[in-house]
Short mmCIF file of C-alpha atoms in Angstrom, two decimals:
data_model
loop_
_atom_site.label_atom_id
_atom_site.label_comp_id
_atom_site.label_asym_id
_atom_site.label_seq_id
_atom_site.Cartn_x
_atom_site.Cartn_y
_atom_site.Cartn_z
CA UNK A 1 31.61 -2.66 22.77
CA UNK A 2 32.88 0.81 24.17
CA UNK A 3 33.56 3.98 22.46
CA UNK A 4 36.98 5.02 22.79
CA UNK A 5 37.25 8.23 20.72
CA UNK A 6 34.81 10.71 19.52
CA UNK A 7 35.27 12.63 15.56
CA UNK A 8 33.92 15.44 14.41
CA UNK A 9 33.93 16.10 10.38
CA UNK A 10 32.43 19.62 9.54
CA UNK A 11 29.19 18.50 6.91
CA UNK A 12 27.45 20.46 3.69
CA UNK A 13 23.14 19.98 3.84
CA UNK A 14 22.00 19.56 0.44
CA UNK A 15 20.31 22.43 -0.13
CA UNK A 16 20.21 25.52 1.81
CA UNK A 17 19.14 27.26 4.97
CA UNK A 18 16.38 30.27 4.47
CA UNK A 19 14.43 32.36 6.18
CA UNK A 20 10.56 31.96 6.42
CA UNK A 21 9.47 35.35 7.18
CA UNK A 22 11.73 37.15 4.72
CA UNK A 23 10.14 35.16 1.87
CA UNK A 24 6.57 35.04 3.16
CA UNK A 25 7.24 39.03 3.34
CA UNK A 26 8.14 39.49 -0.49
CA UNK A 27 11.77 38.80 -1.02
CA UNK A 28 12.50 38.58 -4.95
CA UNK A 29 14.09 35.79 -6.13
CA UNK A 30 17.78 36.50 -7.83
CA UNK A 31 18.67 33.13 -9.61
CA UNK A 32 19.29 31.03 -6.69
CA UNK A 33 19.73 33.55 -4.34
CA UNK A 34 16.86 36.10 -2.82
CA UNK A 35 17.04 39.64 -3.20
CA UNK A 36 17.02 41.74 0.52
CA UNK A 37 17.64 42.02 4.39
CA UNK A 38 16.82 38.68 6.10
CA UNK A 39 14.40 39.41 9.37
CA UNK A 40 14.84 35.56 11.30
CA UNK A 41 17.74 36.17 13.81
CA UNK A 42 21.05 34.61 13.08
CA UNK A 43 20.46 34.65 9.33
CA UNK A 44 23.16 36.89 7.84
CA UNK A 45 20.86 36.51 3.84
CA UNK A 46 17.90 35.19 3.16
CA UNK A 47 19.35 32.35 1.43
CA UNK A 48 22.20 30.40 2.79
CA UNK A 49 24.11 27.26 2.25
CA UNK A 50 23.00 24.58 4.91
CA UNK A 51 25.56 23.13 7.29
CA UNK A 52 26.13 19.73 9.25
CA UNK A 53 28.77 19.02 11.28
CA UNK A 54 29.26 15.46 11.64
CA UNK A 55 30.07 12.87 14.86
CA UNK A 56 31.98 9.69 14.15
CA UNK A 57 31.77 7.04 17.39
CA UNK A 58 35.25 5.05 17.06
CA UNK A 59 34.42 1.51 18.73
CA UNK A 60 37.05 -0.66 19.82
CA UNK A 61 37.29 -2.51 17.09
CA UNK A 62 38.49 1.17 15.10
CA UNK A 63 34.97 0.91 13.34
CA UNK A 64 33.82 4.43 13.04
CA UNK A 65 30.06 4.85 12.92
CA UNK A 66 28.86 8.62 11.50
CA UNK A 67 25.59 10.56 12.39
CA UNK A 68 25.10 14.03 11.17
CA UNK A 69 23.74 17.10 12.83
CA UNK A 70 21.83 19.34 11.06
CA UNK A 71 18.73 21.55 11.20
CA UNK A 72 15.97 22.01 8.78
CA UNK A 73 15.43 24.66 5.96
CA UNK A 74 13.33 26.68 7.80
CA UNK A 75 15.25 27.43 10.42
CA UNK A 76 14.28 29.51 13.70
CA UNK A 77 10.37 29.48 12.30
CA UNK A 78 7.48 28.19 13.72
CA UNK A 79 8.83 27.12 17.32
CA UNK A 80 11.78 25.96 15.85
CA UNK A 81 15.50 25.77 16.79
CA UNK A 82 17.56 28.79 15.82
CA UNK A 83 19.44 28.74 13.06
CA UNK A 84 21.98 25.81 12.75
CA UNK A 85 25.81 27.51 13.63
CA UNK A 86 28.91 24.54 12.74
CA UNK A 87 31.25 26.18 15.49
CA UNK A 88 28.86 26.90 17.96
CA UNK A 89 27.58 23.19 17.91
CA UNK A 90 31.28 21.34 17.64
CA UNK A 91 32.23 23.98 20.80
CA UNK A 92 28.34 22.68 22.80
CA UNK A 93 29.84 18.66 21.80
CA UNK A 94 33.24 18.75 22.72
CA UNK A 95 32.48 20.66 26.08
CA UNK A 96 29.04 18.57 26.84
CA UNK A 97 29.19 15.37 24.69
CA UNK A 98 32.70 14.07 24.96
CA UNK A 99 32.47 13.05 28.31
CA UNK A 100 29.01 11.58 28.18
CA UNK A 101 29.84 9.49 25.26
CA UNK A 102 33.32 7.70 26.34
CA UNK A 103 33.57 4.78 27.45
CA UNK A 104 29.53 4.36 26.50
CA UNK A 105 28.95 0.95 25.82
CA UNK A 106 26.66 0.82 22.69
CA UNK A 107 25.97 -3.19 23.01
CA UNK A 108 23.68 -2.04 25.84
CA UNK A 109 21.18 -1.90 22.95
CA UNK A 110 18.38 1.33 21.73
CA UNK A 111 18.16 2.60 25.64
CA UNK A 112 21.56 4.39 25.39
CA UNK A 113 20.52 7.22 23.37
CA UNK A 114 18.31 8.46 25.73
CA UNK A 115 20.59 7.98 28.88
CA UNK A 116 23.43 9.86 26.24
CA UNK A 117 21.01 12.61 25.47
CA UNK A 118 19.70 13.93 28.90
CA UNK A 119 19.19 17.17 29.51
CA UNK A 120 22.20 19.83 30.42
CA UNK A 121 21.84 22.57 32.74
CA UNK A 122 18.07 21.88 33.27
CA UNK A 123 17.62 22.02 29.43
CA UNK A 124 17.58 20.27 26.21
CA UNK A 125 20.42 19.39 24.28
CA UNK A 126 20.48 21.91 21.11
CA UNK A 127 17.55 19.42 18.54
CA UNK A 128 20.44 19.26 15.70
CA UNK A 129 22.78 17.66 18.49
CA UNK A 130 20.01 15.23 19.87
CA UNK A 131 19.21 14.46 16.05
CA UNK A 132 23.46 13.58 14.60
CA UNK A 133 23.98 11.83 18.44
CA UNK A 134 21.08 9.66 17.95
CA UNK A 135 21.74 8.67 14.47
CA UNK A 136 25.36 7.53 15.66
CA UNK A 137 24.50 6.07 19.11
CA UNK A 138 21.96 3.80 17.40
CA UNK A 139 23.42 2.70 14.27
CA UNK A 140 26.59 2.07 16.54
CA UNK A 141 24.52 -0.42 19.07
CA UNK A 142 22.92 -2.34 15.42
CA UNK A 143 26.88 -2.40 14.36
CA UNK A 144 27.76 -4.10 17.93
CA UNK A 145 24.38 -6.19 17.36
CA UNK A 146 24.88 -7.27 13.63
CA UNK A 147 21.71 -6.34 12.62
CA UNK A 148 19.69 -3.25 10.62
CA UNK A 149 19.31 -0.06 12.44
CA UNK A 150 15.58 -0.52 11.35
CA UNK A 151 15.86 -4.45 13.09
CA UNK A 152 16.96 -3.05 16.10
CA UNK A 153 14.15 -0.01 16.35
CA UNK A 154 11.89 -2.87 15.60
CA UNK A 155 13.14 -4.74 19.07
CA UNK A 156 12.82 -1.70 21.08
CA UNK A 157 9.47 -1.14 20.20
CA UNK A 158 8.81 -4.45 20.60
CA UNK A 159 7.42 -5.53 17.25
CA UNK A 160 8.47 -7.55 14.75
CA UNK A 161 10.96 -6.69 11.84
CA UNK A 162 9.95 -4.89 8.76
CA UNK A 163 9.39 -6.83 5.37
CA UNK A 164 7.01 -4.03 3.85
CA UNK A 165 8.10 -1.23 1.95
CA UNK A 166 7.04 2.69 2.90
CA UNK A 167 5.73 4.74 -0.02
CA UNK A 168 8.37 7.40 -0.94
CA UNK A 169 7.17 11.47 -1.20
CA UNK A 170 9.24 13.48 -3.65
CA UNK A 171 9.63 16.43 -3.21
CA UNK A 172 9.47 19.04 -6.34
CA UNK A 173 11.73 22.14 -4.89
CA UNK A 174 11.71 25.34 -7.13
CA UNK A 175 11.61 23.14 -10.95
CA UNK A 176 7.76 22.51 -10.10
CA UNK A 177 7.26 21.40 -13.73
CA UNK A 178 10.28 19.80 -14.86
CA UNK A 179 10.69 17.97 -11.65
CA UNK A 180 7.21 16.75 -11.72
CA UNK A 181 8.26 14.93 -14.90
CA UNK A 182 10.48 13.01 -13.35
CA UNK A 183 8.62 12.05 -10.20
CA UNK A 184 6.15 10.56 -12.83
CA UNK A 185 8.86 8.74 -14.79
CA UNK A 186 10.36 7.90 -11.69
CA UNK A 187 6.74 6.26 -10.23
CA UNK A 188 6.97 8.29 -6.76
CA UNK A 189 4.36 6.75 -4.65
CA UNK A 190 3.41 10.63 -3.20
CA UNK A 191 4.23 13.87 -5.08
CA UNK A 192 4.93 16.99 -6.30
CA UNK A 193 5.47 18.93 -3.02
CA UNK A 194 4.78 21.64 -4.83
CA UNK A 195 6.69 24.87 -2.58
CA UNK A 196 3.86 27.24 -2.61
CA UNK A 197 5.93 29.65 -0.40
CA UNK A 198 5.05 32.83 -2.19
CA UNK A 199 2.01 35.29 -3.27
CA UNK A 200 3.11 34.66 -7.08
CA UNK A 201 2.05 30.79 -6.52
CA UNK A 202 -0.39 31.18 -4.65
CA UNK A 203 -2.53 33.53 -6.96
CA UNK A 204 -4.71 35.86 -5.99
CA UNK A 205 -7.79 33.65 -4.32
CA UNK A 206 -5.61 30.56 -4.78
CA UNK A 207 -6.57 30.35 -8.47
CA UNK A 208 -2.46 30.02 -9.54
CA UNK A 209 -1.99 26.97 -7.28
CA UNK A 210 -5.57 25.37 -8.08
CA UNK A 211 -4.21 25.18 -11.83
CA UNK A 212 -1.27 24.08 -10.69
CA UNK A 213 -3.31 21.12 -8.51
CA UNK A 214 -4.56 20.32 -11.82
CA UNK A 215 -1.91 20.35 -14.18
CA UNK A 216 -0.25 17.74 -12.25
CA UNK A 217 -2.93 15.30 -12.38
CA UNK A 218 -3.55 16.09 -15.62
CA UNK A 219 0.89 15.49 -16.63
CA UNK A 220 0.18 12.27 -14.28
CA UNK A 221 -2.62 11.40 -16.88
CA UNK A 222 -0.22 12.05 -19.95
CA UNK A 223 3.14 10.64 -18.75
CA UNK A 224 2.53 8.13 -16.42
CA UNK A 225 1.88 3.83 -16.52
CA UNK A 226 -1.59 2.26 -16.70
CA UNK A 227 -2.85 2.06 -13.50
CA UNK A 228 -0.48 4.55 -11.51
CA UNK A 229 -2.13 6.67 -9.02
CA UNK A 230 -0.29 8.45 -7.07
CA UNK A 231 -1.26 10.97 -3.91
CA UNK A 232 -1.25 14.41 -4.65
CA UNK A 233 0.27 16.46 -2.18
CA UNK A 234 1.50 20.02 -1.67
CA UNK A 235 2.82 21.64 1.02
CA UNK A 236 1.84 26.01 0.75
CA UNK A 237 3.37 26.98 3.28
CA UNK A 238 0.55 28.99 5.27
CA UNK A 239 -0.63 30.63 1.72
CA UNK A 240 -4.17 29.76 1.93
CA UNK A 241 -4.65 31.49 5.35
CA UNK A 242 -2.82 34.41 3.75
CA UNK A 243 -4.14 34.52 0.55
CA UNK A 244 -7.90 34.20 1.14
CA UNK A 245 -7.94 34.87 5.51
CA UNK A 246 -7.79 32.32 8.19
CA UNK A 247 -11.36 31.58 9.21
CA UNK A 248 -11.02 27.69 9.12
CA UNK A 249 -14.57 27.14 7.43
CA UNK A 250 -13.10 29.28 4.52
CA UNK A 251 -9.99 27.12 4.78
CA UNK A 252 -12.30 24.13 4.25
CA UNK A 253 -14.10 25.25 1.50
CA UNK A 254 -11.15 26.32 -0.80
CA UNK A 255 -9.32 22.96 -0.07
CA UNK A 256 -12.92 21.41 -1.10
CA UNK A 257 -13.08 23.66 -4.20
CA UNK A 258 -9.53 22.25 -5.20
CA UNK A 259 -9.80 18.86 -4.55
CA UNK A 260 -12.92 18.46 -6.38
CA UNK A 261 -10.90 19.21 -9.58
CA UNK A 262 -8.83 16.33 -8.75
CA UNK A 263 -11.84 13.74 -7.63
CA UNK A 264 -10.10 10.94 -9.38
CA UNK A 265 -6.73 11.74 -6.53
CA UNK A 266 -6.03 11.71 -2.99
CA UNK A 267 -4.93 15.53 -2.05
CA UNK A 268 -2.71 16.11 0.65
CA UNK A 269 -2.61 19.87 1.70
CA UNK A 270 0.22 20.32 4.33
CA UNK A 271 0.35 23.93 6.22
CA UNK A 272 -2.92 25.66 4.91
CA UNK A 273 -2.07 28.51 7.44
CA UNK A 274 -0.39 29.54 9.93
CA UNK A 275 -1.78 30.83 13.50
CA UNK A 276 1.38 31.87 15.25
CA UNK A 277 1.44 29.50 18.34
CA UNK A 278 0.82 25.60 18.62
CA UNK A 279 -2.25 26.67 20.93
CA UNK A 280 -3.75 28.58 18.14
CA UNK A 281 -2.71 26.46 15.48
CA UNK A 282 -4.43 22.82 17.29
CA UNK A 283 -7.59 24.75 17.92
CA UNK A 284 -8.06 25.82 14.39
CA UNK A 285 -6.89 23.03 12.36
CA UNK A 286 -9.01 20.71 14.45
CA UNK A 287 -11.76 23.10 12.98
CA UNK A 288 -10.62 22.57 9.67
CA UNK A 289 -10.01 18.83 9.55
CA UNK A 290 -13.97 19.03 10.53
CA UNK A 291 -15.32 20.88 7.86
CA UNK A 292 -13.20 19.40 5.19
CA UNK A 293 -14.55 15.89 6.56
CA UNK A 294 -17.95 17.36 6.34
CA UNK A 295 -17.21 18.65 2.64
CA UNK A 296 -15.17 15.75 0.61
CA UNK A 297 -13.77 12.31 0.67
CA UNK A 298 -10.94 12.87 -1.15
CA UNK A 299 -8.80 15.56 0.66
CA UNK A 300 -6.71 15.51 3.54
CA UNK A 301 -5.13 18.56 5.99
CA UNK A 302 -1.25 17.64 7.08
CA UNK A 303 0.11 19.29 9.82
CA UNK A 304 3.58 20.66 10.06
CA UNK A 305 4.61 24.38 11.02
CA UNK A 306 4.28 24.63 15.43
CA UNK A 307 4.02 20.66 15.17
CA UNK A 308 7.61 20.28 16.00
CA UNK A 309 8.71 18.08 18.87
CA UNK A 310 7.21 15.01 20.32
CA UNK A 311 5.35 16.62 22.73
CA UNK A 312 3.68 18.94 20.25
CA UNK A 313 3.04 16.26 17.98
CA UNK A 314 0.99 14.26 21.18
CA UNK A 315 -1.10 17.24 21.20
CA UNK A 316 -1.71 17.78 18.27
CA UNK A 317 -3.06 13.67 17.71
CA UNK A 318 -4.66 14.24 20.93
CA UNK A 319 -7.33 17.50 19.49
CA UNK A 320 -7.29 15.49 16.22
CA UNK A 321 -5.60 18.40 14.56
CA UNK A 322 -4.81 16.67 11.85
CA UNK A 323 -5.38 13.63 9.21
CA UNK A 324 -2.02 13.49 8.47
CA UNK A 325 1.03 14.52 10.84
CA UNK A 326 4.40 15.56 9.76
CA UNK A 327 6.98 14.17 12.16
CA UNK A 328 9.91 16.49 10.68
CA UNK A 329 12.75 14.43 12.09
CA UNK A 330 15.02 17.11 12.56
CA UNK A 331 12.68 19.37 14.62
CA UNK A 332 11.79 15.94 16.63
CA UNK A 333 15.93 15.81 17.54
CA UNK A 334 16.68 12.09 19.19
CA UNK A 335 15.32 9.38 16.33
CA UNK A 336 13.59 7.26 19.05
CA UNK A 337 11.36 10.44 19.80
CA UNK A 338 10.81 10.15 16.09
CA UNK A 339 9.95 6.46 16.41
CA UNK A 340 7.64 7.26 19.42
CA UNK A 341 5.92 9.98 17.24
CA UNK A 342 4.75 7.46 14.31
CA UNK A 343 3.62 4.94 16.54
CA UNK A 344 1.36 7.01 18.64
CA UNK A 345 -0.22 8.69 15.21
CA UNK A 346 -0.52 5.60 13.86
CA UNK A 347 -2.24 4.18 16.78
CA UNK A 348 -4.75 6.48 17.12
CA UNK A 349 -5.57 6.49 13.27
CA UNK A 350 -3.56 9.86 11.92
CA UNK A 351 -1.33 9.09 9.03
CA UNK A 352 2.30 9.13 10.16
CA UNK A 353 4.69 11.08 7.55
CA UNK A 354 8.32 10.88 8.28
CA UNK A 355 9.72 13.98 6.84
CA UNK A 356 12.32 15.62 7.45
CA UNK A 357 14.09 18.47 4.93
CA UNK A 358 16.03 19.12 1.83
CA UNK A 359 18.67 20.77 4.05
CA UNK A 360 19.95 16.99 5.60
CA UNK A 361 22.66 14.82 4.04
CA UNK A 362 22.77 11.32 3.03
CA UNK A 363 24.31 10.32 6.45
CA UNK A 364 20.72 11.25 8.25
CA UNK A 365 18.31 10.88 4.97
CA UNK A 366 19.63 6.90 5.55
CA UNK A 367 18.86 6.39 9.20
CA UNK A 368 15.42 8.17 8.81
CA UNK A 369 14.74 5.07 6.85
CA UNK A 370 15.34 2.59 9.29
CA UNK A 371 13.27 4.34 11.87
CA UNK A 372 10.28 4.87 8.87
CA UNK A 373 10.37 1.19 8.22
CA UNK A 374 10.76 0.10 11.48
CA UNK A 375 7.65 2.51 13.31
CA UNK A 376 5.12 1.77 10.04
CA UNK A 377 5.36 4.90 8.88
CA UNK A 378 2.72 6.47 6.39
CA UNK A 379 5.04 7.71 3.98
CA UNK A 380 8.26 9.22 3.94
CA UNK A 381 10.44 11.76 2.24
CA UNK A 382 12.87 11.15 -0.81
CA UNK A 383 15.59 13.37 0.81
CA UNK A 384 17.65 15.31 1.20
CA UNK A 385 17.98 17.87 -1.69
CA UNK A 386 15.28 19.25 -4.22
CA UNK A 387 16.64 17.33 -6.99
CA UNK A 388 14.20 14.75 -7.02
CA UNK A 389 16.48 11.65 -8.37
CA UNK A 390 19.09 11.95 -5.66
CA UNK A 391 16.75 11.79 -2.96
CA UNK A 392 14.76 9.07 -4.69
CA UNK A 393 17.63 7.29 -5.11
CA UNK A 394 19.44 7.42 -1.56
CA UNK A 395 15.96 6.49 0.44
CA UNK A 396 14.48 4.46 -1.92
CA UNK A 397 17.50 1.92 -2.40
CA UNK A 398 18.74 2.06 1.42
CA UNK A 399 14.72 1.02 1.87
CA UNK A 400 15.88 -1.55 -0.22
CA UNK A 401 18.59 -3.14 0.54
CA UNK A 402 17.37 -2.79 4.21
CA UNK A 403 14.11 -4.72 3.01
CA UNK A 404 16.35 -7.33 1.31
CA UNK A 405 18.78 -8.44 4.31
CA UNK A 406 15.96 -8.71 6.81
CA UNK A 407 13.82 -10.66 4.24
CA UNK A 408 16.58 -12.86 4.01
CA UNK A 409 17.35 -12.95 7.62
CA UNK A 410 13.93 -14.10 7.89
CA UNK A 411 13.84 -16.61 5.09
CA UNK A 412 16.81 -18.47 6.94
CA UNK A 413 15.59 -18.36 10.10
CA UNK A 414 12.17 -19.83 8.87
CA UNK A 415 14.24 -22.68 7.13
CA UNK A 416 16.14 -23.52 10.08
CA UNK A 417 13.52 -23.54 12.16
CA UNK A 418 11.58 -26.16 9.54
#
């Protein structure tokens, strides 16, 4: 089944583009908005609405099957992409992407995405493009298939198909009380999140967020079921390296201090600081996923900020930099790379979280599940948005319903073959 025509839809993320190092550097907060100059190239404010532009593959049956391209909050930080520009990308896709995708035959199967995506000019396609284009590419070749985009990940990786659900991480945004609430009503498997992405959160010596640590287990005791644990985990943002310095055996013991106040809990603590390079940052969280090992059971260090692409993502399993890697799906661009990246955590015994940012739309939160489910992911994030229901309820039923039709699938083909 060919492609005969190519659409492009311009795309609203679901929450907003902003930039890292004006924040980190003091910005106030004005309602919504931040106060100051923005320092990250390409930003124009600190804060600013995030933008997709999306690609629609008409087949030749007029089915039109959508991906959408779009970058993550934090744009242009940490090794990342520059900041995600709508005309910029739909001028890069008509001029580069057109041509490649016409005519494409998406029956061929998984293997077209990366034959679709190959490098331009001796260089990567933009990430954004790599990450809309594989979306569409591979939910096009399940449409040509009739199956589950998470069915046919499953056949490329050569594994069976999915029948267990992945625990959903909600993610708090700004309302880090109210929203907390909710994830507990709501019975999120992972939570609060937390966005510890300023001094004011932080505290001085971490004592703000350690309260913080502990209200929420203590709300979780309060409002939640008999017998619901959830993991604890919150992502600062570098603030522990730049709140109390970034000797890693300092690291270690702070994170120890904190999660002995929440014994009872698994803690998560994604970004405890940031080192400036992915060189810098492996050999030092390496050193701090040692000495919290040596000092408690109970905690865990997740890696995200210079742990952006495959590639960095190999290393960083490879020094052991981590107990838990992030792969942010929209820094990893093609989905398959995404796929690749869970599997080879998960193989060599790092947790596998497939996260992504609240900056996406619904269009790329969906097919994130597919690949989640279909790779064994860890966890992965209720997105996009920091509204806590929405993204709870766009993951959490398309994990459903995916769940359902390849259970059933399955049921039938057990009862014919009986």
């Amino acid at each position: 089944m060919q492609i005969i025509d190519v659409l492009f839809a311009p795309a609203n993320g679901a929450f907003f583009y902003d930039d890292q190092a004006a924040i980190r550097a003091g910005r106030e907060h004005d309602g919504v908005a931040y106060k100051g100059e923005p320092l990250t190239p390409g930003f124009t404010s600190v804060r600013q609405p995030s933008k997709a532009l999306s690609i629609g593959l008409m087949l030749e049956d007029d089915a039109v099957i959508w991906g959408d391209m779009v970058s993550v909050q934090y744009s242009g930080a940490a090794g990342r992409d520059p900041l995600f520009e709508q005309a910029a990308i739909l001028s890069f896709c008509r001029e580069v992407l057109i041509p490649r995708l016409i005519g494409l035959d998406v029956s061929q199967g998984a293997e077209i995405c990366d034959a679709a995506l190959a490098f331009h000019d001796g260089a990567r396609l933009p990430i954004a493009v790599e990450y809309g284009v594989s979306q569409a590419l591979l939910k096009a070749a399940a449409y040509a298939r009739r199956i589950t985009l998470a069915e046919l990940i499953a056949q490329w990786l050569g594994v069976p198909p999915p029948t267990q659900a992945v625990p959903l991480f909600a993610q708090s945004g700004d309302e880090r009380y109210a929203n907390v609430d909710t994830m507990i009503l709501k019975q999120a498997d992972v939570l609060p999140h937390g966005l510890i992405n300023s001094a004011e959160k932080f505290g001085p010596d971490g004592a703000t967020f350690s309260d913080y640590v502990v209200w929420v287990a203590d709300r979780i005791a309060q409002l939640g079921e008999a017998g619901y644990k959830p993991t604890l985990h919150f992502d600062v943002y570098g603030w522990i390296g730049l709140g109390i310095g970034t000797d890693p055996k300092a690291i270690a013991d702070y994170i120890a201090s904190v999660a002995e106040r929440v014994a009872g809990y698994t803690l998560n603590i994604e970004c405890p600081a940031d080192y400036g390079n992915r060189t810098a940052q492996i050999e030092n969280y390496a050193a701090i996923v040692e000495h919290v090992d040596q000092l408690c059971g109970n905690a865990t260090v997740v890696a995200d900020e210079h742990c952006n692409t495959l590639e960095d993502i190999e290393a960083f399993i490879a020094a052991r930099a981590a107990h838990i890697i992030q792969v942010k799906t929209p820094d990893v661009g093609n989905l398959l790379d995404t796929a690749r990246a869970i599997v080879a955590a998960r193989e060599a015994g790092i947790g596998a979280y497939s996260g992504g940012t609240s900056a996406e739309t619904d269009i790329s939160a969906r097919a994130c599940v597919h690949v989640a489910l279909a790779a064994r992911a860890s966890m992965m994030l209720a997105k996009p948005g920091m509204g806590v229901n929405e993204g709870i309820t766009i993951v959490g039923n398309e994990q459903a319903r995916t769940l359902a039709t390849i259970r059933a699938r399955l049921n039938r083909d057990n009862s014919h073959a009986g």
